Amino acid sequence: MFGAADSDLQNRLSSALAAVMALRAELASDPDLNARWLAVKQFQADRLRATYPDLLASPRYREPCEFFLDELYGAHDFDQRDAEAQRVVPKLAKMLPARAVETLLLAVQLDEMSERFDSGMARQLRGPVTAAAYAAAYPSVGSEAERERQIELVSEIGQALDKLARIPMLSAMLHMMKGPAEMWGLSHLHHFLQRGFDAFAGMGGAREFLATVRQRESTINRRLFARDPDPFRSGD
């Protein structure tokens, strides 16, 4: 019924998971750096909620916006989800359509890129993570093009979820997988896929939502590299 993930896709997912888990292990080995890294992530989570009050208040866009803020940009880490996936990549590839595995790969690639940037910011920031301190450190961590690629990855994940939401019977399959996923120790991974699928299926088309996110994040990115004195303000 669904196209299975091939060995190349499985290998890429395994490699991406290994890379992001190694980076998080390195951060965890330095308590001071780890604390600053978590502070950076919390600042970003708070900033994002301040950037999208209209989407969060929208009946149509609230669920996908919450999914993005919690599951892609969230202040919590994803060690459990990634450890689950790393342990059962071959089984995962047989259980899910290739598109779902590709979506997970994109999410892990975004994790790895985001964690590199966030750890770089944590190394730059020694005091409280304020808007001014964050803006001052931002241009020294990653290039403008690399940051723009980070934003593109978010859009690609959204597009992938939008396509998944159009696959007949996938919703029923994901819901039926909840019990087996919990039994096999895959509850966090199943939650990620199920929540993303439901959020995008209920939106009825993601083009406007994704365009809004990309436009706002790209604008803020340009302002930060231009050292705009108020990079997080609303509007152009």
N, CA, C and O of each residue as an XYZ file, in Angstrom:
944
protein
N       0.834     -1.217      0.000
C       0.000      0.000      0.000
C       0.860      1.254      0.000
O       0.561      2.200     -0.729
N       1.930      1.286      0.807
C       2.805      2.431      0.876
C       4.194      2.030      0.398
O       4.632      0.906      0.646
N       4.889      2.931     -0.284
C       6.258      2.668     -0.691
C       7.176      2.608      0.518
O       7.142      3.503      1.363
N       7.994      1.572      0.613
C       8.880      1.401      1.763
C      10.153      2.204      1.575
O      10.559      2.501      0.452
N      10.779      2.553      2.699
C      12.036      3.289      2.667
C      13.156      2.363      2.223
O      13.259      1.240      2.716
N      14.010      2.821      1.286
C      15.098      1.981      0.810
C      16.285      2.062      1.775
O      16.266      2.820      2.745
N      17.324      1.254      1.484
C      18.468      1.175      2.395
C      19.222      2.490      2.475
O      19.749      2.830      3.535
N      19.289      3.250      1.364
C      19.979      4.535      1.396
C      19.295      5.494      2.350
O      19.959      6.186      3.121
N      17.974      5.539      2.303
C      17.225      6.405      3.205
C      17.424      5.959      4.654
O      17.586      6.795      5.543
N      17.413      4.665      4.893
C      17.662      4.153      6.247
C      19.043      4.556      6.746
O      19.203      4.962      7.897
N      20.044      4.440      5.865
C      21.407      4.799      6.266
C      21.539      6.286      6.562
O      22.220      6.680      7.508
N      20.889      7.100      5.755
C      20.951      8.553      5.990
C      20.282      8.919      7.311
O      20.762      9.789      8.037
N      19.175      8.251      7.616
C      18.503      8.512      8.878
C      19.379      8.074     10.048
O      19.500      8.794     11.039
N      19.982      6.911      9.936
C      20.863      6.431     11.013
C      22.031      7.383     11.234
O      22.380      7.682     12.376
N      22.639      7.862     10.146
C      23.781      8.771     10.256
C      23.367     10.105     10.868
O      24.085     10.664     11.697
N      22.205     10.612     10.454
C      21.737     11.885     10.991
C      21.432     11.773     12.480
O      21.756     12.671     13.257
N      20.810     10.672     12.872
C      20.515     10.448     14.283
C      21.803     10.342     15.104
O      21.898     10.900     16.197
N      22.785      9.626     14.572
C      24.053      9.473     15.291
C      24.727     10.824     15.480
O      25.294     11.090     16.540
N      24.670     11.682     14.462
C      25.321     12.994     14.538
C      24.674     13.884     15.602
O      25.369     14.509     16.402
N      23.342     13.937     15.605
C      22.679     14.832     16.554
C      22.781     14.290     17.976
O      22.883     15.069     18.924
N      22.755     12.982     18.138
C      22.888     12.411     19.479
C      24.301     12.615     20.027
O      24.471     12.835     21.226
N      25.321     12.544     19.156
C      26.694     12.798     19.593
C      26.859     14.249     20.026
O      27.539     14.537     21.011
N      26.235     15.158     19.289
C      26.320     16.573     19.655
C      25.660     16.833     20.999
O      26.200     17.574     21.820
N      24.500     16.232     21.233
C      23.824     16.427     22.517
C      24.621     15.801     23.661
O      24.642     16.340     24.768
N      25.269     14.681     23.405
C      26.095     14.052     24.442
C      27.266     14.957     24.810
O      27.636     15.057     25.980
N      27.842     15.610     23.816
C      28.938     16.548     24.069
C      28.459     17.712     24.931
O      29.152     18.131     25.859
N      27.279     18.228     24.622
C      26.720     19.326     25.417
C      26.439     18.880     26.847
O      26.711     19.613     27.798
N      25.896     17.682     26.993
C      25.545     17.184     28.325
C      26.777     16.976     29.200
O      26.673     16.978     30.426
N      27.947     16.796     28.578
C      29.169     16.557     29.348
C      29.721     17.825     29.993
O      30.619     17.753     30.831
N      29.189     18.983     29.608
C      29.637     20.273     30.158
C      28.421     20.957     30.794
O      27.669     21.628     30.088
N      28.208     20.807     32.093
C      26.993     21.331     32.731
C      26.788     22.828     32.523
O      25.657     23.270     32.316
N      27.857     23.613     32.573
C      27.724     25.059     32.395
C      27.271     25.391     30.976
O      26.358     26.193     30.780
N      27.918     24.767     29.986
C      27.523     24.991     28.599
C      26.107     24.484     28.353
O      25.330     25.130     27.649
N      25.770     23.349     28.919
C      24.441     22.790     28.746
C      23.364     23.720     29.299
O      22.297     23.864     28.702
N      23.643     24.344     30.431
C      22.677     25.277     31.027
C      22.483     26.500     30.124
O      21.364     26.982     29.950
N      23.584     26.994     29.555
C      23.470     28.158     28.664
C      22.757     27.778     27.368
O      21.997     28.573     26.815
N      23.008     26.551     26.885
C      22.324     26.053     25.690
C      20.810     25.982     25.920
O      20.031     26.385     25.057
N      20.402     25.475     27.071
C      18.973     25.412     27.384
C      18.371     26.809     27.511
O      17.216     27.025     27.144
N      19.153     27.758     28.030
C      18.669     29.143     28.135
C      18.468     29.750     26.756
O      17.508     30.488     26.535
N      19.370     29.445     25.827
C      19.221     29.916     24.453
C      17.939     29.350     23.848
O      17.173     30.080     23.220
N      17.706     28.064     24.034
C      16.522     27.434     23.478
C      15.239     28.008     24.088
O      14.238     28.178     23.393
N      15.277     28.304     25.388
C      14.096     28.886     26.020
C      13.827     30.286     25.493
O      12.675     30.653     25.263
N      14.885     31.075     25.299
C      14.709     32.414     24.710
C      14.050     32.294     23.341
O      13.119     33.035     23.026
N      14.538     31.356     22.528
C      13.995     31.208     21.187
C      12.536     30.757     21.221
O      11.725     31.223     20.421
N      12.204     29.867     22.128
C      10.812     29.423     22.235
C       9.905     30.587     22.611
O       8.814     30.731     22.060
N      10.353     31.420     23.550
C       9.562     32.584     23.958
C       9.451     33.594     22.819
O       8.392     34.182     22.601
N      10.555     33.791     22.093
C      10.543     34.741     20.974
C       9.567     34.289     19.892
O       8.827     35.103     19.340
N       9.567     32.994     19.590
C       8.696     32.495     18.544
C       7.222     32.667     18.907
O       6.407     33.008     18.049
N       6.884     32.437     20.152
C       5.489     32.642     20.562
C       5.100     34.115     20.440
O       3.951     34.438     20.138
N       6.061     34.998     20.675
C       5.787     36.430     20.525
C       5.677     36.835     19.058
O       5.062     37.853     18.741
N       6.268     36.046     18.163
C       6.256     36.364     16.733
C       4.975     35.906     16.049
O       4.592     36.466     15.022
N       4.301     34.886     16.607
C       3.150     34.289     15.931
C       1.866     34.304     16.754
O       1.171     33.289     16.797
N       1.524     35.409     17.408
C       0.275     35.409     18.196
C      -0.959     35.234     17.320
O      -1.957     34.661     17.759
N      -0.897     35.727     16.082
C      -2.046     35.603     15.186
C      -2.279     34.152     14.773
O      -3.423     33.700     14.728
N      -1.211     33.420     14.470
C      -1.368     32.012     14.090
C      -1.818     31.177     15.286
O      -2.628     30.261     15.144
N      -1.286     31.502     16.466
C      -1.681     30.758     17.663
C      -3.134     31.024     18.041
O      -3.769     30.191     18.689
N      -3.657     32.165     17.645
C      -5.053     32.509     17.954
C      -6.021     32.037     16.875
O      -7.235     32.135     17.052
N      -5.501     31.526     15.761
C      -6.332     31.129     14.631
C      -6.838     29.695     14.797
O      -6.033     28.793     15.026
N      -8.140     29.461     14.689
C      -8.649     28.082     14.762
C      -8.031     27.175     13.700
O      -7.837     25.983     13.937
N      -7.722     27.736     12.531
C      -7.164     26.937     11.446
C      -5.676     26.630     11.663
O      -5.220     25.523     11.376
N      -4.936     27.597     12.164
C      -3.485     27.462     12.206
C      -2.914     27.176     13.589
O      -1.711     26.950     13.718
N      -3.748     27.180     14.626
C      -3.218     27.002     15.988
C      -2.486     25.672     16.152
O      -1.377     25.648     16.687
N      -3.086     24.560     15.701
C      -2.461     23.254     15.914
C      -1.143     23.093     15.158
O      -0.165     22.644     15.754
N      -1.074     23.443     13.859
C       0.231     23.343     13.197
C       1.262     24.290     13.779
O       2.449     23.965     13.809
N       0.832     25.459     14.243
C       1.769     26.394     14.860
C       2.305     25.826     16.173
O       3.502     25.914     16.445
N       1.433     25.250     16.977
C       1.870     24.620     18.227
C       2.821     23.463     17.935
O       3.802     23.267     18.653
N       2.534     22.699     16.889
C       3.422     21.596     16.522
C       4.804     22.119     16.174
O       5.806     21.576     16.638
N       4.869     23.167     15.362
C       6.163     23.734     14.990
C       6.913     24.236     16.218
O       8.104     23.971     16.378
N       6.214     24.959     17.077
C       6.877     25.554     18.239
C       7.336     24.491     19.227
O       8.404     24.625     19.824
N       6.544     23.435     19.408
C       6.892     22.403     20.395
C       7.836     21.347     19.838
O       8.809     20.977     20.495
N       7.557     20.855     18.623
C       8.254     19.685     18.102
C       9.461     20.019     17.221
O      10.347     19.181     17.052
N       9.510     21.231     16.657
C      10.655     21.607     15.825
C      11.527     22.662     16.484
O      12.752     22.621     16.372
N      10.894     23.606     17.172
C      11.643     24.691     17.794
C      11.615     24.615     19.317
O      12.098     25.526     19.989
N      11.059     23.546     19.866
C      10.799     23.502     21.300
C      12.035     23.619     22.164
O      13.143     23.300     21.734
N      11.829     24.089     23.405
C      12.935     24.242     24.349
C      13.349     22.914     24.957
O      14.437     22.813     25.524
N      12.491     21.871     24.852
C      12.872     20.569     25.374
C      13.760     19.852     24.359
O      13.794     20.231     23.189
N      14.472     18.827     24.798
C      15.306     18.080     23.864
C      14.544     16.858     23.360
O      13.463     16.534     23.852
N      15.123     16.193     22.379
C      14.453     15.086     21.708
C      15.262     13.805     21.828
O      15.212     12.953     20.942
N      16.013     13.663     22.928
C      16.870     12.494     23.084
C      16.080     11.191     23.018
O      16.502     10.237     22.365
N      14.942     11.154     23.690
C      14.169      9.917     23.736
C      13.638      9.549     22.358
O      13.715      8.391     21.947
N      13.102     10.529     21.649
C      12.593     10.274     20.304
C      13.697      9.758     19.394
O      13.500      8.782     18.669
N      14.869     10.413     19.426
C      15.959     10.038     18.544
C      16.546      8.678     18.923
O      16.909      7.888     18.052
N      16.638      8.407     20.237
C      17.147      7.106     20.674
C      16.221      5.989     20.220
O      16.686      4.928     19.803
N      14.915      6.219     20.296
C      13.939      5.235     19.814
C      14.161      4.959     18.334
O      14.242      3.806     17.910
N      14.259      6.033     17.551
C      14.401      5.875     16.111
C      15.708      5.190     15.747
O      15.737      4.327     14.869
N      16.794      5.571     16.420
C      18.097      4.976     16.122
C      18.088      3.463     16.372
O      18.719      2.696     15.644
N      17.373      3.058     17.400
C      17.359      1.654     17.794
C      16.611      0.770     16.793
O      16.918     -0.414     16.655
N      15.645      1.342     16.106
C      14.765      0.500     15.277
C      14.604      1.041     13.854
O      13.537      0.895     13.258
N      15.643      1.658     13.307
C      15.526      2.207     11.955
C      15.038      1.172     10.942
O      14.122      1.483     10.181
N      15.597     -0.047     10.886
C      15.101     -1.009      9.884
C      13.621     -1.354     10.078
O      12.862     -1.440      9.113
N      13.221     -1.551     11.351
C      11.809     -1.848     11.626
C      10.927     -0.654     11.254
O       9.840     -0.814     10.698
N      11.417      0.534     11.571
C      10.684      1.762     11.256
C      10.444      1.867      9.755
O       9.357      2.236      9.310
N      11.475      1.539      8.986
C      11.377      1.639      7.538
C      10.346      0.675      6.969
O       9.763      0.948      5.920
N      10.111     -0.442      7.639
C       9.109     -1.402      7.191
C       7.697     -1.012      7.630
O       6.717     -1.332      6.957
N       7.608     -0.320      8.763
C       6.302      0.034      9.318
C       5.678      1.239      8.630
O       4.456      1.329      8.508
N       6.532      2.176      8.174
C       6.043      3.457      7.691
C       6.303      3.639      6.204
O       7.246      3.059      5.666
N       5.475      4.443      5.530
C       5.774      4.768      4.134
C       7.063      5.573      4.044
O       7.444      6.259      4.992
N       7.731      5.483      2.898
C       9.001      6.181      2.716
C       8.850      7.673      2.987
O       9.760      8.294      3.536
N       7.719      8.254      2.610
C       7.531      9.696      2.835
C       7.582     10.053      4.318
O       8.095     11.108      4.689
N       7.048      9.169      5.166
C       7.076      9.438      6.600
C       8.504      9.350      7.127
O       8.904     10.152      7.971
N       9.272      8.383      6.638
C      10.670      8.258      7.061
C      11.465      9.464      6.566
O      12.321      9.976      7.289
N      11.195      9.921      5.352
C      11.856     11.111      4.818
C      11.543     12.342      5.667
O      12.408     13.189      5.891
N      10.297     12.430      6.137
C       9.915     13.552      6.986
C      10.680     13.518      8.305
O      11.135     14.550      8.798
N      10.815     12.325      8.865
C      11.592     12.187     10.091
C      13.049     12.548      9.848
O      13.673     13.189     10.694
N      13.605     12.148      8.705
C      14.987     12.504      8.369
C      15.154     14.018      8.312
O      16.129     14.552      8.840
N      14.219     14.710      7.682
C      14.287     16.173      7.628
C      14.264     16.772      9.028
O      14.999     17.715      9.318
N      13.420     16.224      9.892
C      13.327     16.742     11.257
C      14.639     16.545     12.015
O      15.062     17.424     12.766
N      15.280     15.394     11.818
C      16.547     15.130     12.493
C      17.653     16.019     11.928
O      18.503     16.503     12.675
N      17.644     16.234     10.616
C      18.620     17.141     10.012
C      18.444     18.564     10.542
O      19.422     19.269     10.791
N      17.186     18.977     10.710
C      16.939     20.292     11.303
C      17.436     20.327     12.742
O      18.036     21.313     13.168
N      17.190     19.259     13.490
C      17.690     19.184     14.867
C      19.199     19.396     14.911
O      19.705     20.191     15.703
N      19.911     18.670     14.045
C      21.368     18.730     14.060
C      21.865     20.142     13.741
O      22.766     20.652     14.406
N      21.280     20.762     12.734
C      21.670     22.121     12.375
C      21.342     23.097     13.497
O      22.163     23.943     13.852
N      20.137     22.976     14.054
C      19.717     23.880     15.127
C      20.584     23.715     16.370
O      20.941     24.699     17.018
N      20.921     22.468     16.703
C      21.744     22.242     17.891
C      23.147     22.805     17.713
O      23.729     23.330     18.662
N      23.695     22.702     16.502
C      25.010     23.298     16.249
C      24.965     24.801     16.444
O      25.840     25.378     17.088
N      23.938     25.436     15.884
C      23.818     26.877     16.036
C      23.574     27.262     17.497
O      24.180     28.202     18.011
N      22.684     26.525     18.156
C      22.345     26.856     19.542
C      23.538     26.660     20.472
O      23.750     27.456     21.386
N      24.316     25.605     20.243
C      25.504     25.408     21.084
C      26.530     26.498     20.806
O      27.234     26.936     21.716
N      26.618     26.940     19.542
C      27.504     28.052     19.222
C      27.078     29.337     19.916
O      27.914     30.094     20.408
N      25.776     29.575     19.951
C      25.256     30.743     20.662
C      25.553     30.626     22.149
O      25.927     31.610     22.786
N      25.392     29.432     22.706
C      25.651     29.228     24.136
C      27.110     29.517     24.480
O      27.406     30.008     25.570
N      28.019     29.216     23.556
C      29.434     29.493     23.802
C      29.732     30.991     23.744
O      30.684     31.463     24.365
N      28.919     31.734     23.000
C      29.107     33.181     22.891
C      28.503     33.946     24.063
O      29.023     34.983     24.473
N      27.404     33.426     24.596
C      26.636     34.141     25.613
C      27.030     33.667     27.003
O      26.910     32.483     27.317
N      27.494     34.579     27.827
C      27.935     34.226     29.176
C      26.964     34.717     30.249
O      26.906     34.142     31.336
N      26.215     35.754     29.963
C      25.257     36.274     30.929
C      23.846     35.860     30.573
O      23.656     34.906     29.818
N      22.855     36.553     31.099
C      21.453     36.255     30.774
C      21.197     36.372     29.270
O      21.781     37.224     28.601
N      20.332     35.522     28.750
C      20.022     35.548     27.315
C      18.893     36.542     27.084
O      17.715     36.183     27.100
N      19.269     37.783     26.873
C      18.311     38.838     26.570
C      18.223     39.012     25.055
O      19.039     38.469     24.311
N      17.229     39.771     24.607
C      17.099     40.027     23.176
C      18.336     40.735     22.638
O      18.816     40.409     21.552
N      18.857     41.708     23.395
C      20.031     42.453     22.944
C      21.267     41.549     22.876
O      22.029     41.614     21.912
N      21.465     40.710     23.894
C      22.622     39.817     23.914
C      22.519     38.781     22.796
O      23.512     38.474     22.136
N      21.339     38.253     22.588
C      21.126     37.266     21.537
C      21.419     37.877     20.168
O      22.112     37.276     19.346
N      20.884     39.079     19.932
C      21.080     39.749     18.644
C      22.549     40.069     18.404
O      23.017     39.984     17.269
N      23.280     40.434     19.445
C      24.698     40.763     19.291
C      25.520     39.526     18.928
O      26.469     39.621     18.150
N      25.162     38.369     19.485
C      25.933     37.151     19.241
C      25.558     36.466     17.933
O      26.387     35.776     17.339
N      24.347     36.641     17.485
C      23.792     35.880     16.360
C      24.646     35.907     15.091
O      24.889     34.845     14.518
N      25.119     37.084     14.619
C      25.865     37.091     13.349
C      27.186     36.334     13.394
O      27.741     36.009     12.345
N      27.691     36.050     14.568
C      28.973     35.344     14.674
C      28.814     33.831     14.691
O      29.809     33.109     14.738
N      27.585     33.342     14.653
C      27.324     31.893     14.716
C      26.572     31.474     13.452
O      25.355     31.633     13.360
N      27.308     30.939     12.488
C      26.691     30.555     11.229
C      26.560     31.745     10.297
O      26.461     32.891     10.736
N      26.560     31.455      9.009
C      26.404     32.514      8.016
C      24.921     32.801      7.782
O      24.051     32.036      8.199
N      24.655     33.915      7.110
C      23.262     34.250      6.791
C      22.645     33.166      5.900
O      21.476     32.817      6.061
N      23.440     32.636      4.957
C      22.933     31.587      4.071
C      22.646     30.300      4.839
O      21.663     29.617      4.552
N      23.488     29.963      5.808
C      23.248     28.760      6.610
C      21.988     28.911      7.444
O      21.205     27.970      7.571
N      21.795     30.081      8.005
C      20.578     30.321      8.781
C      19.350     30.268      7.880
O      18.294     29.786      8.289
N      19.491     30.763      6.657
C      18.369     30.703      5.729
C      18.059     29.248      5.367
O      16.898     28.888      5.173
N      19.093     28.418      5.277
C      18.862     26.994      5.009
C      18.096     26.358      6.159
O      17.260     25.482      5.935
N      18.364     26.781      7.369
C      17.623     26.289      8.531
C      16.138     26.601      8.371
O      15.291     25.755      8.655
N      15.827     27.794      7.923
C      14.433     28.197      7.706
C      13.821     27.379      6.571
O      12.655     26.989      6.649
N      14.602     27.114      5.509
C      14.120     26.306      4.401
C      13.769     24.894      4.858
O      12.785     24.312      4.401
N      14.580     24.348      5.762
C      14.304     23.002      6.269
C      12.963     22.945      6.997
O      12.218     21.975      6.854
N      12.659     23.968      7.766
C      11.364     24.023      8.444
C      10.241     23.999      7.407
O       9.251     23.285      7.568
N      10.403     24.778      6.354
C       9.391     24.809      5.297
C       9.278     23.454      4.606
O       8.174     23.014      4.286
N      10.416     22.784      4.370
C      10.390     21.464      3.727
C       9.671     20.437      4.602
O       8.937     19.591      4.093
N       9.883     20.512      5.916
C       9.184     19.601      6.820
C       7.678     19.849      6.755
O       6.886     18.908      6.720
N       7.298     21.115      6.740
C       5.882     21.436      6.625
C       5.283     20.931      5.324
O       4.173     20.399      5.319
N       6.005     21.090      4.221
C       5.528     20.600      2.933
C       5.408     19.074      2.939
O       4.469     18.513      2.375
N       6.373     18.413      3.584
C       6.325     16.949      3.662
C       5.122     16.490      4.474
O       4.439     15.541      4.090
N       4.860     17.159      5.594
C       3.698     16.800      6.401
C       2.398     17.074      5.658
O       1.433     16.322      5.790
N       2.372     18.144      4.882
C       1.186     18.467      4.097
C       0.917     17.366      3.071
O      -0.237     17.013      2.829
N       1.979     16.822      2.465
C       1.817     15.715      1.510
C       1.376     14.438      2.223
O       0.527     13.700      1.723
N       1.963     14.183      3.400
C       1.556     12.996      4.158
C       0.075     13.052      4.498
O      -0.619     12.036      4.475
N      -0.400     14.254      4.814
C      -1.798     14.406      5.216
C      -2.770     14.068      4.090
O      -3.964     13.882      4.328
N      -2.257     13.988      2.866
C      -3.109     13.678      1.711
C      -3.084     12.202      1.329
O      -3.789     11.794      0.406
N      -2.276     11.387      2.033
C      -2.185      9.966      1.696
C      -3.399      9.225      2.273
O      -3.613      9.243      3.485
N      -4.185      8.583      1.422
C      -5.373      7.862      1.919
C      -4.997      6.778      2.931
O      -4.020      6.054      2.740
N      -5.762      6.677      3.983
C      -5.654      5.626      5.000
C      -4.438      5.764      5.921
O      -4.286      4.965      6.846
N      -3.562      6.763      5.692
C      -2.403      6.892      6.567
C      -2.825      7.306      7.974
O      -2.226      6.869      8.957
N      -3.846      8.140      8.071
C      -4.323      8.559      9.390
C      -4.762      7.351     10.206
O      -4.397      7.216     11.374
N      -5.549      6.470      9.582
C      -6.027      5.276     10.290
C      -4.854      4.396     10.702
O      -4.852      3.830     11.795
N      -3.843      4.279      9.815
C      -2.704      3.439     10.131
C      -1.919      3.994     11.326
O      -1.519      3.245     12.217
N      -1.704      5.313     11.333
C      -0.963      5.923     12.433
C      -1.704      5.747     13.759
O      -1.089      5.460     14.785
N      -3.023      5.921     13.732
C      -3.791      5.754     14.966
C      -3.752      4.289     15.444
O      -3.690      4.033     16.647
N      -3.788      3.353     14.523
C      -3.712      1.941     14.907
C      -2.333      1.571     15.451
O      -2.195      0.617     16.217
N      -1.313      2.333     15.050
C       0.052      2.044     15.491
C       0.326      2.489     16.923
O       1.367      2.138     17.479
N      -0.573      3.250     17.533
C      -0.278      3.805     18.854
C       0.038      2.718     19.877
O       1.042      2.807     20.583
N      -0.805      1.701     19.961
C      -0.571      0.622     20.926
C       0.725     -0.125     20.661
O       1.543     -0.264     21.571
N       0.943     -0.618     19.422
C       2.216     -1.286     19.135
C       3.428     -0.391     19.353
O       4.468     -0.858     19.816
N       3.304      0.896     19.021
C       4.431      1.823     19.205
C       4.809      1.920     20.683
O       5.991      1.944     21.027
N       3.804      1.977     21.549
C       4.085      2.034     22.983
C       4.725      0.724     23.457
O       5.640      0.734     24.280
N       4.237     -0.394     22.931
C       4.774     -1.694     23.327
C       6.232     -1.848     22.892
O       7.032     -2.459     23.601
N       6.577     -1.297     21.728
C       7.937     -1.423     21.187
C       8.866     -0.302     21.675
O      10.023     -0.238     21.260
N       8.371      0.576     22.549
C       9.206      1.663     23.031
C       9.366      2.789     22.041
O      10.398      3.459     22.015
N       8.337      3.007     21.213
C       8.402      4.049     20.184
C       7.351      5.132     20.401
O       6.914      5.774     19.446
N       6.944      5.338     21.649
C       5.839      6.265     21.898
C       6.186      7.705     21.536
O       5.343      8.427     21.004
N       7.424      8.134     21.818
C       7.801      9.520     21.509
C       7.838      9.752     19.998
O       7.380     10.782     19.505
N       8.379      8.796     19.287
C       8.446      8.901     17.826
C       7.051      8.894     17.217
O       6.751      9.693     16.330
N       6.204      7.997     17.691
C       4.836      7.946     17.184
C       4.114      9.252     17.475
O       3.378      9.752     16.625
N       4.316      9.817     18.677
C       3.675     11.085     19.025
C       4.075     12.183     18.046
O       3.226     12.958     17.606
N       5.362     12.257     17.702
C       5.840     13.274     16.768
C       5.128     13.156     15.422
O       4.603     14.143     14.906
N       5.110     11.946     14.853
C       4.499     11.755     13.546
C       2.984     11.950     13.598
O       2.407     12.583     12.715
N       2.345     11.406     14.630
C       0.895     11.519     14.726
C       0.465     12.974     14.904
O      -0.478     13.437     14.262
N       1.167     13.685     15.780
C       0.788     15.076     16.019
C       0.987     15.930     14.768
O       0.147     16.768     14.439
N       2.102     15.712     14.078
C       2.345     16.475     12.852
C       1.313     16.165     11.789
O       0.800     17.071     11.131
N       1.005     14.884     11.616
C       0.006     14.495     10.624
C      -1.345     15.124     10.943
O      -1.965     15.734     10.072
N      -1.804     14.983     12.177
C      -3.117     15.508     12.552
C      -3.188     17.021     12.387
O      -4.196     17.558     11.930
N      -2.100     17.709     12.767
C      -2.091     19.168     12.674
C      -2.235     19.623     11.232
O      -2.978     20.562     10.947
N      -1.530     18.967     10.323
C      -1.565     19.397      8.924
C      -2.804     18.887      8.208
O      -3.324     19.562      7.319
N      -3.282     17.720      8.578
C      -4.512     17.221      7.973
C      -5.690     18.120      8.320
O      -6.582     18.334      7.498
N      -5.690     18.646      9.547
C      -6.794     19.504      9.977
C      -6.728     20.915      9.439
O      -7.700     21.662      9.548
N      -5.586     21.299      8.852
C      -5.421     22.665      8.371
C      -6.073     22.875      7.011
O      -6.494     23.986      6.687
N      -6.158     21.812      6.215
C      -6.765     21.955      4.901
C      -5.924     22.744      3.924
O      -6.443     23.598      3.206
N      -4.630     22.470      3.886
C      -3.726     23.190      2.985
C      -2.765     24.064      3.772
O      -3.179     24.872      4.603
N      -1.474     23.893      3.500
C      -0.456     24.543      4.337
C       0.243     25.714      3.670
O       1.110     26.325      4.296
N      -0.087     26.058      2.440
C       0.695     27.049      1.701
C       0.780     28.392      2.432
O       1.873     28.928      2.617
N      -0.348     28.928      2.840
C      -0.350     30.242      3.489
C       0.397     30.192      4.824
O       1.162     31.101      5.144
N       0.174     29.140      5.592
C       0.848     28.989      6.887
C       2.361     28.953      6.710
O       3.082     29.681      7.392
N       2.848     28.110      5.797
C       4.287     27.974      5.599
C       4.903     29.241      5.025
O       6.025     29.604      5.380
N       4.174     29.916      4.138
C       4.680     31.174      3.576
C       4.819     32.237      4.671
O       5.771     33.017      4.669
N       3.869     32.263      5.595
C       3.928     33.231      6.695
C       5.135     32.971      7.590
O       5.864     33.899      7.942
N       5.344     31.715      7.953
C       6.482     31.369      8.809
C       7.787     31.704      8.111
O       8.675     32.309      8.712
N       7.910     31.322      6.865
C       9.170     31.566      6.151
C       9.443     33.061      5.999
O      10.576     33.510      6.173
N       8.403     33.829      5.674
C       8.606     35.268      5.483
C       9.041     35.949      6.780
O       9.951     36.778      6.772
N       8.400     35.604      7.881
C       8.750     36.260      9.146
C      10.143     35.855      9.629
O      10.923     36.696     10.075
N      10.447     34.558      9.535
C      11.761     34.109     10.003
C      12.881     34.650      9.120
O      13.950     34.994      9.625
N      12.654     34.730      7.816
C      13.668     35.284      6.914
C      13.886     36.765      7.175
O      15.015     37.254      7.124
N      12.806     37.473      7.454
C      12.924     38.902      7.768
C      13.750     39.113      9.035
O      14.641     39.962      9.066
N      13.453     38.343     10.073
C      14.205     38.455     11.327
C      15.665     38.075     11.111
O      16.563     38.716     11.658
N      15.904     37.034     10.314
C      17.275     36.622     10.021
C      18.060     37.754      9.351
O      19.195     38.039      9.734
N      17.448     38.396      8.347
C      18.128     39.505      7.659
C      18.409     40.657      8.615
O      19.484     41.256      8.587
N      17.439     40.954      9.452
C      17.641     42.047     10.418
C      18.787     41.752     11.367
O      19.598     42.630     11.661
N      18.854     40.520     11.846
C      19.899     40.155     12.794
C      21.284     40.284     12.165
O      22.213     40.770     12.810
N      21.428     39.854     10.919
C      22.732     39.988     10.260
C      23.034     41.433      9.879
O      24.196     41.810      9.728
N      21.992     42.238      9.724
C      22.190     43.668      9.452
C      22.381     44.463     10.745
O      22.566     45.680     10.707
N      22.335     43.778     11.878
C      22.452     44.392     13.210
C      21.406     45.495     13.412
O      21.691     46.576     13.927
N      20.202     45.173     12.987
C      19.053     46.055     13.217
C      18.856     46.214     14.726
O      18.927     45.222     15.452
N      18.611     47.425     15.216
C      18.454     47.620     16.662
C      17.198     46.983     17.255
O      17.114     46.795     18.468
N      16.224     46.650     16.407
C      14.989     46.025     16.901
C      14.604     44.887     15.960
O      13.598     44.988     15.257
N      15.391     43.799     15.933
C      15.196     42.756     14.909
C      13.928     41.943     15.067
O      13.467     41.343     14.097
N      13.348     41.903     16.259
C      12.211     41.015     16.506
C      10.858     41.731     16.427
O       9.827     41.159     16.780
N      10.869     42.982     15.961
C       9.610     43.719     15.896
C       8.686     43.122     14.848
O       9.136     42.414     13.947
N       7.405     43.404     14.964
C       6.430     42.930     13.987
C       6.508     43.760     12.719
O       6.884     44.932     12.746
N       6.149     43.137     11.613
C       6.088     43.870     10.342
C       7.425     43.920      9.637
O       8.449     43.519     10.189
N       7.406     44.423      8.397
C       8.614     44.515      7.587
C       9.476     45.703      7.969
O      10.532     45.916      7.374
